[in-house]
Short mmCIF file of C-alpha atoms (C1' of nucleotides) in Angstrom, two decimals:
data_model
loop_
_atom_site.label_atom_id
_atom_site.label_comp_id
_atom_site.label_asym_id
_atom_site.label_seq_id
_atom_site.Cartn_x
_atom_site.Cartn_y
_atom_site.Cartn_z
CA UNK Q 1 0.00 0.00 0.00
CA UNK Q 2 3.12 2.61 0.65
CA UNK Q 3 4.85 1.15 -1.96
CA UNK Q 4 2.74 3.24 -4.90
CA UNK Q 5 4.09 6.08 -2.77
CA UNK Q 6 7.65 5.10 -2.71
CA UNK Q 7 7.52 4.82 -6.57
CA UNK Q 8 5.95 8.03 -6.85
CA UNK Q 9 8.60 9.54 -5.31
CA UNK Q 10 11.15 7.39 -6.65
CA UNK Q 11 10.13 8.64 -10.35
CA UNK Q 12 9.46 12.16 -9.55
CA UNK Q 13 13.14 12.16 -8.73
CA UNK Q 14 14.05 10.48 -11.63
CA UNK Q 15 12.22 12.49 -13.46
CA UNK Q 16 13.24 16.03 -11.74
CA UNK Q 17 17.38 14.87 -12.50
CA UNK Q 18 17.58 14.14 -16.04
CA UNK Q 19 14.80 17.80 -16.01
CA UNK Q 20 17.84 19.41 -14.35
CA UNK Q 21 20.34 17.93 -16.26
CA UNK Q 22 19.03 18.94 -19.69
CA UNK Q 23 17.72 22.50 -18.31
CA UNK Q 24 21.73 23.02 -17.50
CA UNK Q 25 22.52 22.66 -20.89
CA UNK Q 26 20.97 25.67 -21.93
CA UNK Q 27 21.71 27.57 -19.04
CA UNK Q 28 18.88 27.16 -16.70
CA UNK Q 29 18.12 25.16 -13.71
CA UNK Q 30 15.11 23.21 -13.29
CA UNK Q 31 13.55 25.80 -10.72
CA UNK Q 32 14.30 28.48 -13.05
CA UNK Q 33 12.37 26.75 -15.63
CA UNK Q 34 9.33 26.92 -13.89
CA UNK Q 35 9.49 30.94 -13.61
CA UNK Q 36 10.60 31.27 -17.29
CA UNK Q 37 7.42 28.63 -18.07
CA UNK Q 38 4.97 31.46 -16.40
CA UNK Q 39 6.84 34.91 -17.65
CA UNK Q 40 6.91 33.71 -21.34
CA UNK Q 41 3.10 33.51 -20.93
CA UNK Q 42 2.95 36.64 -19.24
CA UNK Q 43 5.49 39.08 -18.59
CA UNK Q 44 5.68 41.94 -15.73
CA UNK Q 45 4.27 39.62 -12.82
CA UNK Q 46 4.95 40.03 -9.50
CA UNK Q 47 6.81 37.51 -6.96
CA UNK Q 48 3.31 37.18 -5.28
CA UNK Q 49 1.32 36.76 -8.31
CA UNK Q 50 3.92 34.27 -9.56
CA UNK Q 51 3.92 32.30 -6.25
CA UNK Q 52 0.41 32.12 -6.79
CA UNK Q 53 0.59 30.37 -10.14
CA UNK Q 54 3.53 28.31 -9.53
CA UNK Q 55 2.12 27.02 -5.92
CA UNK Q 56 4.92 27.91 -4.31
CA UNK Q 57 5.91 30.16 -0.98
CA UNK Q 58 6.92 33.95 -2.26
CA UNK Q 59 10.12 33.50 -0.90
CA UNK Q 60 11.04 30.42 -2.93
CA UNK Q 61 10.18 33.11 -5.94
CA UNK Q 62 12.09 35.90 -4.57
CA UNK Q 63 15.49 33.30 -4.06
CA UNK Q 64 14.58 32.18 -7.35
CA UNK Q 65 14.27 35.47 -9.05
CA UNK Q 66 17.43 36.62 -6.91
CA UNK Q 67 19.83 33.95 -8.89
CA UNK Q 68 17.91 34.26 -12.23
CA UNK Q 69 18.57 38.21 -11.82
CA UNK Q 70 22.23 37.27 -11.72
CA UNK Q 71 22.06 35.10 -14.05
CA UNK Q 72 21.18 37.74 -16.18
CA UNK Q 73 17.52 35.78 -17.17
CA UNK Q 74 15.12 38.90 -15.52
CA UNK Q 75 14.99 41.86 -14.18
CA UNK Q 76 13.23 43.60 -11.57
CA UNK Q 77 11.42 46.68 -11.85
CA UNK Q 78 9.30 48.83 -9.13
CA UNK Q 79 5.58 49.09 -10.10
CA UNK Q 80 5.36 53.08 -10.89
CA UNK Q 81 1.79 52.83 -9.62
CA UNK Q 82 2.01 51.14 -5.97
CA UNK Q 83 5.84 51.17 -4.45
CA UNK Q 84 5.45 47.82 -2.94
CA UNK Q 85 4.78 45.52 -5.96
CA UNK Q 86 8.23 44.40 -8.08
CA UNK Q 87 7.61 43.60 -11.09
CA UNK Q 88 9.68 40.79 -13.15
CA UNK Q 89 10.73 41.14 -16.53
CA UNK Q 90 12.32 38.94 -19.09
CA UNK Q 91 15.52 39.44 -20.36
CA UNK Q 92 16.18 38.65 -24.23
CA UNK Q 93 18.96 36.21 -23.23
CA UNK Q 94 15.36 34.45 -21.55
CA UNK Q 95 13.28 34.44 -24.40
CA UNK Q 96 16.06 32.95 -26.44
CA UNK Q 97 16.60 30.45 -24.45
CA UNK Q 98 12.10 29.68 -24.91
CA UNK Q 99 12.16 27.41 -27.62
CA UNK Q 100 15.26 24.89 -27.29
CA UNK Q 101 14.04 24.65 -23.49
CA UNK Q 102 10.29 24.20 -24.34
CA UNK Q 103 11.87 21.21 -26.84
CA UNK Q 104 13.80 20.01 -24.21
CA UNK Q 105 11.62 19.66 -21.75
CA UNK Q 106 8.86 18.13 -24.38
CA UNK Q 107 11.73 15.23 -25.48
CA UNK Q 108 12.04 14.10 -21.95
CA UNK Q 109 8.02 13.54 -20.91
CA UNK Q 110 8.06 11.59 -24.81
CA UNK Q 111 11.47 9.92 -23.66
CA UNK Q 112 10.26 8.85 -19.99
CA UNK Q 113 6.93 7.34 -21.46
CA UNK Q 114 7.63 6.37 -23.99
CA UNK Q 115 7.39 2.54 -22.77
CA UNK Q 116 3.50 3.16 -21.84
CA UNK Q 117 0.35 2.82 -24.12
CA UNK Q 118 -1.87 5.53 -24.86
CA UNK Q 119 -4.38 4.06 -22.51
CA UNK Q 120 -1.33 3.91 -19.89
CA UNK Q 121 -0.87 7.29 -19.99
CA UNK Q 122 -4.45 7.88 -19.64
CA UNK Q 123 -4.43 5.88 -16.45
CA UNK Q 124 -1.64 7.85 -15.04
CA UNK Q 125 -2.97 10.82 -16.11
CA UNK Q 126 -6.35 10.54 -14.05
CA UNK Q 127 -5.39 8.64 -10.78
CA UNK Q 128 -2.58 11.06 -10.45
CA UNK Q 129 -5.27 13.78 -10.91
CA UNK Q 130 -7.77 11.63 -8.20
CA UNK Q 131 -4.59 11.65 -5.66
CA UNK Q 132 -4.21 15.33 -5.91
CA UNK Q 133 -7.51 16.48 -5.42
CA UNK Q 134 -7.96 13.68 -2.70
CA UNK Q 135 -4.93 15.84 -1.00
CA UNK Q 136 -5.98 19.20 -1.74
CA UNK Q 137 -9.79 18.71 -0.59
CA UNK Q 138 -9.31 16.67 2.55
CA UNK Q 139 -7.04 16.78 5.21
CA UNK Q 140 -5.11 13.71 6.07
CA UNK Q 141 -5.97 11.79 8.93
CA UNK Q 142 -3.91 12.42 12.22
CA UNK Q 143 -3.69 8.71 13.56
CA UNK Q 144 -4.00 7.71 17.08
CA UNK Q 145 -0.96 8.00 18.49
CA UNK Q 146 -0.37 11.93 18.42
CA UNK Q 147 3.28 12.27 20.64
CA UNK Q 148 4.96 15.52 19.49
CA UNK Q 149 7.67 14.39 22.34
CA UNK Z 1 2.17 15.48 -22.88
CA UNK Z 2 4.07 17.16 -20.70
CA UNK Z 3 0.69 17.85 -18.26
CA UNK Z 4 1.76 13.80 -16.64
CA UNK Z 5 5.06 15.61 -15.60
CA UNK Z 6 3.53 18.41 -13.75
CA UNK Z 7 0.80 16.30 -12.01
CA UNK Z 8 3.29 13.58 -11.22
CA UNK Z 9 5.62 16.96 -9.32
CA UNK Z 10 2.79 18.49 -7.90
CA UNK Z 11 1.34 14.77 -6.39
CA UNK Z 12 4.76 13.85 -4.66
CA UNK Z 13 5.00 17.74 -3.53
CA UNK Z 14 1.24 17.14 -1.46
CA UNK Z 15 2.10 13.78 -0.21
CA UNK Z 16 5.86 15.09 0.74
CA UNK Z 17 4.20 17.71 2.67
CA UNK Z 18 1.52 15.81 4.46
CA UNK Z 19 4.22 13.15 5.31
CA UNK Z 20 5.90 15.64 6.88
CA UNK Z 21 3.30 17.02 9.00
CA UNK Z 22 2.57 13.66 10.30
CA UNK Z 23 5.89 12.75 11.16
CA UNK Z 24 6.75 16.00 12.88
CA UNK Z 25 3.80 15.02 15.09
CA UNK Z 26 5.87 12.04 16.15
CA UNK Z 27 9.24 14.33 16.98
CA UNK Z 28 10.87 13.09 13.17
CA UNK Z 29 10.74 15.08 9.86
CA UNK Z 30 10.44 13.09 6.90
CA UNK Z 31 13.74 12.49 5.70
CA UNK Z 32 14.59 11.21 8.84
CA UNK Z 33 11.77 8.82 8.40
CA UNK Z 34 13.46 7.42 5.17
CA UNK Z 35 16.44 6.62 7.40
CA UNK Z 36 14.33 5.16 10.69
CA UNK Z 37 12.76 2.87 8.18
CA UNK Z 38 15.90 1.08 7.10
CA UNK Z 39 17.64 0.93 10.70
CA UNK Z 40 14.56 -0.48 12.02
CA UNK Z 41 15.41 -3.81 9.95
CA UNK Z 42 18.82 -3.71 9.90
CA UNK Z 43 20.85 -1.67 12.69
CA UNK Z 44 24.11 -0.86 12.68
CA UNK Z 45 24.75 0.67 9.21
CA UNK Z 46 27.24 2.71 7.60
CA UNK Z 47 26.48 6.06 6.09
CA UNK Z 48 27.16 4.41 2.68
CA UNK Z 49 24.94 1.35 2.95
CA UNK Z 50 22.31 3.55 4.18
CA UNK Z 51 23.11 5.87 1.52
CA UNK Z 52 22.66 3.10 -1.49
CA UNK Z 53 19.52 1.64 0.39
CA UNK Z 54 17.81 5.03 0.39
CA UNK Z 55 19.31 5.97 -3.61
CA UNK Z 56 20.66 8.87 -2.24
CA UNK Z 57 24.45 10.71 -2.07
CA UNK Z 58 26.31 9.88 1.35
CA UNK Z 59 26.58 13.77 2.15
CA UNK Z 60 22.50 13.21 2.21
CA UNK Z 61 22.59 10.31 4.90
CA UNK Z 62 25.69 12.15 6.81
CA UNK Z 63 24.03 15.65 7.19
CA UNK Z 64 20.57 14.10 8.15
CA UNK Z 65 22.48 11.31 10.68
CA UNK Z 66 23.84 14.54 12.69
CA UNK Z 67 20.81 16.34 12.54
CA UNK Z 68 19.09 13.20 13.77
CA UNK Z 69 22.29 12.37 16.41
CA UNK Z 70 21.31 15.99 17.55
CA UNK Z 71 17.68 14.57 18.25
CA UNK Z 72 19.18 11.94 20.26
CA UNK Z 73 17.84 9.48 17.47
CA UNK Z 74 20.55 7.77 16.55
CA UNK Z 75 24.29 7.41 17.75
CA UNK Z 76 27.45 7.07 15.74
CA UNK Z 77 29.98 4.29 16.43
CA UNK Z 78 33.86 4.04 15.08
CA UNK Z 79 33.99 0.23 13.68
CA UNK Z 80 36.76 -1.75 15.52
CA UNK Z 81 37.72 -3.36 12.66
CA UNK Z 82 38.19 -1.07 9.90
CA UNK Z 83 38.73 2.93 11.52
CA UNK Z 84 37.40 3.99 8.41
CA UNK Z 85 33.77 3.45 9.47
CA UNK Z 86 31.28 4.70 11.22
CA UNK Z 87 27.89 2.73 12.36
CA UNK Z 88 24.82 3.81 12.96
CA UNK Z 89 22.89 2.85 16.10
CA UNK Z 90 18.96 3.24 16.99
CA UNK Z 91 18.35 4.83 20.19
CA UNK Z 92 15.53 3.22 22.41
CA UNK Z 93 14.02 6.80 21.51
CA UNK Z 94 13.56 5.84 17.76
CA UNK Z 95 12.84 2.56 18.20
CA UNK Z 96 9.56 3.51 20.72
CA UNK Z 97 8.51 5.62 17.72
CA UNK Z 98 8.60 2.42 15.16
CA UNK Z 99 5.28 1.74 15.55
CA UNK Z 100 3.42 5.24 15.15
CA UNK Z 101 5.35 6.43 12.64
CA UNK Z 102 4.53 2.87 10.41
CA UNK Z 103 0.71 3.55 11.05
CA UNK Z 104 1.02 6.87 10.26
CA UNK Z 105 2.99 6.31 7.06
CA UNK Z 106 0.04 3.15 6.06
CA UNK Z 107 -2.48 5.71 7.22
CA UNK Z 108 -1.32 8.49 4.41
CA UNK Z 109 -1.30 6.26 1.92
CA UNK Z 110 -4.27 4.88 2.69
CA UNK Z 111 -5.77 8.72 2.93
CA UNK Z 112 -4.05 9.38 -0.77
CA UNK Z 113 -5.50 6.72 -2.91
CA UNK Z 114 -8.65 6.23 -0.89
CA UNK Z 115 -10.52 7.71 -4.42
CA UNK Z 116 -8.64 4.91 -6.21
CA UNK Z 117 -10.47 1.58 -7.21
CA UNK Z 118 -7.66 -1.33 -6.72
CA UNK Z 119 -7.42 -1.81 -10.71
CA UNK Z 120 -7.04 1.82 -10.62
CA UNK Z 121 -3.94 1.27 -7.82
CA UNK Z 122 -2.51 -1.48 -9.73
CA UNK Z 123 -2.54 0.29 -13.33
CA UNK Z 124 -0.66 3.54 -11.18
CA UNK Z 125 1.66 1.10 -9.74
CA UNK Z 126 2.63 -0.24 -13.04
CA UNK Z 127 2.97 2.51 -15.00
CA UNK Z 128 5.02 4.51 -12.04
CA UNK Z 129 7.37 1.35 -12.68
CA UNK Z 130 7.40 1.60 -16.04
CA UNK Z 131 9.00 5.24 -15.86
CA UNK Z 132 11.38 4.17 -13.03
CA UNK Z 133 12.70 1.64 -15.62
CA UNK Z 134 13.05 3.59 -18.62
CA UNK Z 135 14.69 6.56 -16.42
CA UNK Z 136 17.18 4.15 -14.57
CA UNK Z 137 18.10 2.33 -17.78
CA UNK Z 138 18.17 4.47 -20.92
CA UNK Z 139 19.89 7.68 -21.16
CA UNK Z 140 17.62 10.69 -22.07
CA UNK Z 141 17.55 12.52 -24.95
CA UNK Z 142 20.11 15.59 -26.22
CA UNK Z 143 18.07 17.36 -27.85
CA UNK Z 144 19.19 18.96 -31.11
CA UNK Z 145 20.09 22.63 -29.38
CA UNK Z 146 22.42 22.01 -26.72
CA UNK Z 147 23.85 25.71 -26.61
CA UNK Z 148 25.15 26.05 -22.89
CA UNK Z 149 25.58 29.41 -23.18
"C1'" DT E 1 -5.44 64.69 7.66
"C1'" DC E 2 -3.07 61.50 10.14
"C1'" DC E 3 -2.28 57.19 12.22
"C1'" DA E 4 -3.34 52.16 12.55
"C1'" DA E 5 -3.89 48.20 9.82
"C1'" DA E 6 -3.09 45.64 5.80
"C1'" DT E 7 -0.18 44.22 2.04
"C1'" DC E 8 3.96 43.18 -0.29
"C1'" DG E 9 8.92 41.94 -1.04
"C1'" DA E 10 13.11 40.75 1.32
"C1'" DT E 11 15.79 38.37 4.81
"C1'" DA E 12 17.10 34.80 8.14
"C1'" DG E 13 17.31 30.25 9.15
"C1'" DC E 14 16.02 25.28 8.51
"C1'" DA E 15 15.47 20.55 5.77
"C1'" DA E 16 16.92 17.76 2.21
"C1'" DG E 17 18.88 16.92 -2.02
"C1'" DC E 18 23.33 17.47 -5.02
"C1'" DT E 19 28.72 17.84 -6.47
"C1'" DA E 20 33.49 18.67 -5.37
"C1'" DA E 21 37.20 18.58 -2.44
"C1'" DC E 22 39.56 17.07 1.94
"C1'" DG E 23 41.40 14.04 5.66
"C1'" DA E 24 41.98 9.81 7.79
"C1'" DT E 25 42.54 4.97 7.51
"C1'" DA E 26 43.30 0.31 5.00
"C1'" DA E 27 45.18 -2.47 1.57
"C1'" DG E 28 48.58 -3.86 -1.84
"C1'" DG E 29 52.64 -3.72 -4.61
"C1'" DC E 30 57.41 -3.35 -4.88
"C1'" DG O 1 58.36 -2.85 5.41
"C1'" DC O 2 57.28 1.31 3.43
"C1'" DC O 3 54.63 4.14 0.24
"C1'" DT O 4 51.20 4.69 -3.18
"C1'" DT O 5 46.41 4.01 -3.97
"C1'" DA O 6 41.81 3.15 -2.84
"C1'" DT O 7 38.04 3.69 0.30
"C1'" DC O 8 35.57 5.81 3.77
"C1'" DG O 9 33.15 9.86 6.24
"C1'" DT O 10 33.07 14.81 6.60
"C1'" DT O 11 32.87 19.55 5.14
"C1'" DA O 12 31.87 23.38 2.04
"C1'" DG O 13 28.88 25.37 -0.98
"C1'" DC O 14 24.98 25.18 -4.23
"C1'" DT O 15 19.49 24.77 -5.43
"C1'" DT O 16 14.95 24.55 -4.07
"C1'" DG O 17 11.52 24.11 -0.93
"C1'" DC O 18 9.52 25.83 3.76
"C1'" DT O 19 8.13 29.22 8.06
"C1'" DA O 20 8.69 33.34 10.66
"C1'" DT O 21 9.88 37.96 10.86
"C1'" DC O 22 11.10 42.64 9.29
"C1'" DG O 23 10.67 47.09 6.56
"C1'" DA O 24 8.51 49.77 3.44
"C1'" DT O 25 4.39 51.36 1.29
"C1'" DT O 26 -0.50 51.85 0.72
"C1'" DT O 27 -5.12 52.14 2.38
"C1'" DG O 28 -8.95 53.28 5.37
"C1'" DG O 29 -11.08 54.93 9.43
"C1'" DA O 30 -11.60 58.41 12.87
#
DNA sequence: TCCAAATCGATAGCAAGCTAACGATAAGGC
DNA sequence: GCCTTATCGTTAGCTTGCTATCGATTTGGA
């Protein structure tokens, strides 16, 4: 019964390596890629609004934007209209980098299922989706034996 | 295509998190669990057999046996044979927290795939394996614009 | 109008993963 | 029998998550 969740896990890091391994190629890590995902969609967000879409703390946004800022991927500009928004920009160097990194990341989800069926991937697709709104809409159970120490 | 990746992150992000909640409640944060579960069967480690149980670097196992030593989890032990070594011990204190922390672990998983018919469980299990195997045993794909800045 | 409350980004500090480099100890070859 | 080499664990430093807290700015109420 665990085990489904020990494979989960296992592949997600499998999965989140070789991501991390081919983002570095061009440049970008696989955090990074996440951002860049979002601000080629829609440029000028803010770390909040990105957070948001990425469901992720605004801090992990802010590092994130910190080392892509030095990397020379973004850049961050005060909202003329209300001083405490930032807003983040794309660099050209970033949107250059769009279309071998969308490829990239397109030939590794073909590569790593490649051994299932369509009907496989179907399966994957919807139990994954059943486990994640089972998470989201319930809370887990707390179990008898509740010693914090 | 790609959508499998993202719900197969964001599914081992929830259940990461809600394993961690429930462990905290027992005093042990969920890395830590990774390493309780081995020692539990087999005492008396090193950092490196833990390290190739668990798939993970030794730096991993090393940084989280001190943080657990700290605890008072665990104890460290100089090998008499072969100085080179270190073992790892169980403290009663981990070992009273075997059981909870094994209910608490079936009890998550039970939570997370409670929405899942057992065909359903079985064609996630297979297909999760499926992706472990391809990962582990064929090399990813290049990509045509490998441009590393 | 001015001050309290709310909002937002940034910072500090922790967990858990990684690679690279270092130091100590064992083992083997000459 | 010594000295090179291999094998360990540890440390340093990075990324990517998190929570808690701080500082600055805006907003709203009195």
């Amino acid at each position: 019964m665990t085990e489904v969740l020990r494979l989960l896990t296992r592949a997600q890091k499998l999965l989140r390596a070789a991501a991390d391994e081919a983002m570095s190629r061009h440049g970008v890590r696989v955090g990074q890629n996440l951002v860049l995902e979002v601000l080629w969609e829609t440029d000028g967000l803010t770390p909040g609004e990105l957070a948001a879409r990425l469901q992720v703390t605004t801090p992990t946004v802010v590092n994130t934007a910190t080392r892509m800022e030095a990397a020379g991927l973004l850049v961050r500009r005060r909202d003329p209209a209300d001083g405490r928004l930032v807003r983040l920009h794309l660099t050209p160097k970033a949107r250059a980098a769009e279309q071998p990194i969308a490829e990239a990341r397109r030939l590794l989800a073909e590569h790593a299922t490649a051994t299932l069926t369509d009907e496989e991937r179907r399966h994957l697709h919807s139990a994954l989706q059943k486990i994640i709104e089972r998470m989201t809409e319930s809370t887990p159970p707390t179990g008898p034996g509740d010693d914090a120490d």
